[in-house]
């Protein structure tokens, strides 16, 4: 007996694969980042930003973390576009996740300046004037964080309207805490730790959203 796969079945399968990319994206970045942060000689997470791992002999690993996560997030955004529509959140959230993906790719293409003794041999202080690449890296980082924070808050409203209080609280809390950690004016001395924690929060939210969307689709 020959089994026939219909067009809707194929579309459903492809959508599930695209949604699964969100899980891989959410795991890939923190796994590669913290795996290096605790093993690369001379790197100190209390002083050096995770993005500075793009510098040095093994910097290509962090470039892969940025670019790979970004491309996977764009694929995830396409899956969300298929799965969440219609509705305002179902339209805007995939766009915001896509912006996050593009920004992450940009974060891998444009890298920060050597500073604070990293990579080994770099000046002990900060550069007097940031390079264009470093400025663009900062812009991409801000766009990545803010886009997912906004997506989390929008989805919280959608979940609340559906009566899913737990998911609404989780999405809203993740977005709010990430915003407090990364957007509010704090001491520069704590910036690297704060942004690292923020990256973990939004990455975890991506994984949770990917799982939730695949479950709903099924």
Coordinates of C-alpha atoms in Angstrom, one line a residue:
X1 CA 0.0 0.0 0.0
X2 CA 1.4 3.4 -1.0
X3 CA 0.9 6.3 1.5
X4 CA 0.2 9.6 -0.1
X5 CA 1.3 12.9 1.6
X6 CA -1.1 15.7 1.0
X7 CA -0.1 19.3 0.5
X8 CA -1.5 20.4 3.9
X9 CA 0.5 17.6 5.5
X10 CA 3.7 18.8 3.9
X11 CA 3.0 22.4 4.9
X12 CA 2.3 21.3 8.5
X13 CA 5.6 19.3 8.6
X14 CA 7.6 22.2 7.2
X15 CA 6.0 24.6 9.7
X16 CA 6.9 22.3 12.6
X17 CA 10.5 22.2 11.3
X18 CA 10.6 25.9 11.1
X19 CA 9.2 26.3 14.6
X20 CA 11.8 23.8 15.9
X21 CA 14.5 26.2 14.7
X22 CA 13.5 28.5 17.6
X23 CA 14.6 25.8 20.0
X24 CA 18.0 25.3 18.4
X25 CA 18.5 29.1 18.2
X26 CA 17.6 29.5 21.9
X27 CA 20.1 26.8 22.9
X28 CA 22.9 27.5 20.4
X29 CA 23.9 31.1 21.5
X30 CA 24.1 30.5 25.3
X31 CA 25.8 27.1 24.8
X32 CA 28.6 28.4 22.6
X33 CA 28.9 31.7 24.5
X34 CA 29.2 30.3 28.0
X35 CA 31.2 27.3 26.8
X36 CA 33.8 29.8 25.7
X37 CA 33.4 32.3 28.5
X38 CA 34.5 29.7 31.0
X39 CA 37.3 28.1 29.0
X40 CA 39.1 30.7 26.9
X41 CA 42.2 31.9 28.8
X42 CA 42.1 35.5 29.8
X43 CA 38.4 36.1 29.3
X44 CA 36.6 37.3 32.4
X45 CA 32.8 37.5 32.2
X46 CA 32.8 40.1 35.0
X47 CA 34.7 42.5 32.8
X48 CA 34.3 41.4 29.2
X49 CA 31.1 41.3 27.3
X50 CA 30.0 38.0 25.7
X51 CA 30.1 39.6 22.3
X52 CA 33.9 40.2 22.8
X53 CA 34.3 36.5 22.3
X54 CA 34.2 37.3 18.6
X55 CA 37.8 38.5 19.0
X56 CA 40.9 36.4 19.2
X57 CA 42.1 33.1 17.7
X58 CA 38.8 31.3 18.4
X59 CA 36.6 34.3 17.6
X60 CA 35.1 32.5 14.7
X61 CA 33.2 30.3 17.2
X62 CA 31.3 33.2 18.5
X63 CA 30.7 34.5 15.0
X64 CA 29.1 31.2 14.3
X65 CA 27.0 31.6 17.5
X66 CA 25.7 35.0 16.3
X67 CA 25.2 34.2 12.6
X68 CA 23.8 30.7 13.2
X69 CA 21.4 31.9 15.9
X70 CA 20.3 34.7 13.6
X71 CA 19.6 32.5 10.6
X72 CA 17.7 30.0 12.8
X73 CA 15.7 32.8 14.3
X74 CA 14.7 34.0 10.8
X75 CA 13.5 30.5 10.0
X76 CA 11.6 30.4 13.3
X77 CA 10.0 33.7 12.4
X78 CA 8.7 32.2 9.2
X79 CA 7.2 29.3 11.2
X80 CA 5.6 31.7 13.6
X81 CA 4.1 33.7 10.7
X82 CA 2.4 30.5 9.6
X83 CA 1.4 29.3 13.0
X84 CA 0.3 32.4 14.9
X85 CA -1.7 34.3 12.3
X86 CA -4.3 35.9 12.2
X87 CA -4.4 38.6 14.8
X88 CA -2.1 41.6 15.5
X89 CA 0.3 39.7 17.7
X90 CA 0.4 36.8 15.2
X91 CA 1.6 39.3 12.6
X92 CA 3.9 41.6 14.5
X93 CA 5.6 39.0 16.7
X94 CA 7.0 37.0 13.8
X95 CA 8.3 40.3 12.3
X96 CA 10.0 41.2 15.6
X97 CA 11.6 37.7 15.9
X98 CA 12.8 38.2 12.3
X99 CA 14.3 41.5 13.3
X100 CA 16.1 39.7 16.1
X101 CA 17.5 37.2 13.7
X102 CA 18.8 39.8 11.3
X103 CA 20.3 41.8 14.1
X104 CA 22.1 38.7 15.4
X105 CA 23.6 38.1 12.0
X106 CA 24.7 41.7 12.0
X107 CA 26.2 41.1 15.5
X108 CA 28.4 38.4 14.0
X109 CA 29.5 40.4 10.9
X110 CA 30.4 43.5 12.9
X111 CA 32.5 42.9 16.0
X112 CA 33.5 45.1 19.0
X113 CA 36.9 46.7 19.4
X114 CA 39.6 45.0 21.5
X115 CA 39.5 46.5 25.0
X116 CA 40.1 45.9 28.7
X117 CA 42.9 43.4 28.0
X118 CA 40.8 41.2 25.6
X119 CA 41.9 39.5 23.5
X120 CA 45.3 38.9 25.1
X121 CA 47.6 41.8 24.1
X122 CA 44.7 44.3 23.7
X123 CA 44.9 47.7 25.5
X124 CA 44.0 47.6 29.2
X125 CA 41.4 50.4 28.8
X126 CA 38.7 51.4 26.4
X127 CA 39.5 52.8 22.9
X128 CA 39.3 56.6 22.7
X129 CA 37.0 56.3 19.7
X130 CA 34.9 53.3 18.7
X131 CA 35.3 51.9 15.2
X132 CA 32.4 51.8 12.8
X133 CA 32.2 48.1 13.1
X134 CA 32.0 48.3 16.9
X135 CA 29.2 50.9 16.7
X136 CA 27.2 48.8 14.3
X137 CA 27.7 45.8 16.6
X138 CA 26.2 47.8 19.5
X139 CA 23.3 48.9 17.3
X140 CA 22.6 45.3 16.3
X141 CA 22.8 44.1 19.9
X142 CA 20.3 46.8 21.0
X143 CA 18.0 45.9 18.1
X144 CA 18.2 42.2 19.0
X145 CA 17.3 42.7 22.7
X146 CA 14.6 45.3 22.1
X147 CA 12.8 43.3 19.4
X148 CA 12.5 40.2 21.5
X149 CA 11.5 42.2 24.6
X150 CA 8.7 43.8 22.5
X151 CA 7.7 40.4 21.1
X152 CA 7.5 38.9 24.6
X153 CA 5.2 41.7 25.9
X154 CA 2.9 41.4 22.8
X155 CA 2.6 37.7 23.2
X156 CA 1.8 38.2 26.9
X157 CA -1.2 40.1 25.9
X158 CA -2.3 37.4 23.5
X159 CA -1.8 34.7 26.0
X160 CA -3.8 36.7 28.6
X161 CA -6.7 37.1 26.1
X162 CA -6.6 33.3 25.6
X163 CA -6.8 32.7 29.3
X164 CA -3.3 31.3 29.6
X165 CA -2.2 33.2 32.6
X166 CA 1.0 31.3 33.3
X167 CA 2.3 31.9 29.8
X168 CA 1.2 35.5 29.9
X169 CA 3.1 36.1 33.2
X170 CA 6.2 34.2 31.9
X171 CA 6.3 36.2 28.7
X172 CA 5.7 39.6 30.4
X173 CA 8.2 38.9 33.2
X174 CA 10.9 37.7 30.8
X175 CA 10.5 40.8 28.7
X176 CA 10.3 43.2 31.6
X177 CA 13.3 41.7 33.4
X178 CA 15.4 41.7 30.2
X179 CA 14.5 45.4 29.7
X180 CA 15.5 46.3 33.2
X181 CA 18.8 44.5 32.9
X182 CA 19.8 45.8 29.5
X183 CA 18.0 49.1 28.8
X184 CA 18.0 51.0 32.1
X185 CA 21.1 53.0 33.1
X186 CA 23.2 51.0 35.5
X187 CA 26.9 51.0 36.4
X188 CA 29.1 50.1 33.5
X189 CA 31.0 47.7 35.8
X190 CA 28.0 45.4 35.9
X191 CA 27.2 45.6 32.2
X192 CA 28.7 42.4 31.0
X193 CA 27.0 40.3 33.7
X194 CA 23.7 42.0 33.1
X195 CA 23.7 41.5 29.4
X196 CA 24.8 37.9 29.8
X197 CA 21.8 37.3 32.1
X198 CA 19.5 39.1 29.7
X199 CA 20.8 36.9 26.8
X200 CA 19.9 33.8 28.8
X201 CA 16.4 35.1 29.6
X202 CA 15.5 35.9 25.9
X203 CA 17.1 32.7 24.7
X204 CA 15.1 30.7 27.2
X205 CA 12.0 32.5 26.1
X206 CA 12.7 31.6 22.5
X207 CA 12.9 27.9 23.4
X208 CA 9.7 28.1 25.4
X209 CA 7.9 29.9 22.6
X210 CA 9.1 27.3 20.1
X211 CA 7.8 24.5 22.2
X212 CA 4.5 26.2 22.8
X213 CA 4.0 27.0 19.1
X214 CA 4.8 23.4 18.0
X215 CA 2.4 22.1 20.7
X216 CA -0.4 24.3 19.5
X217 CA 0.2 23.4 15.9
X218 CA -0.1 19.7 16.8

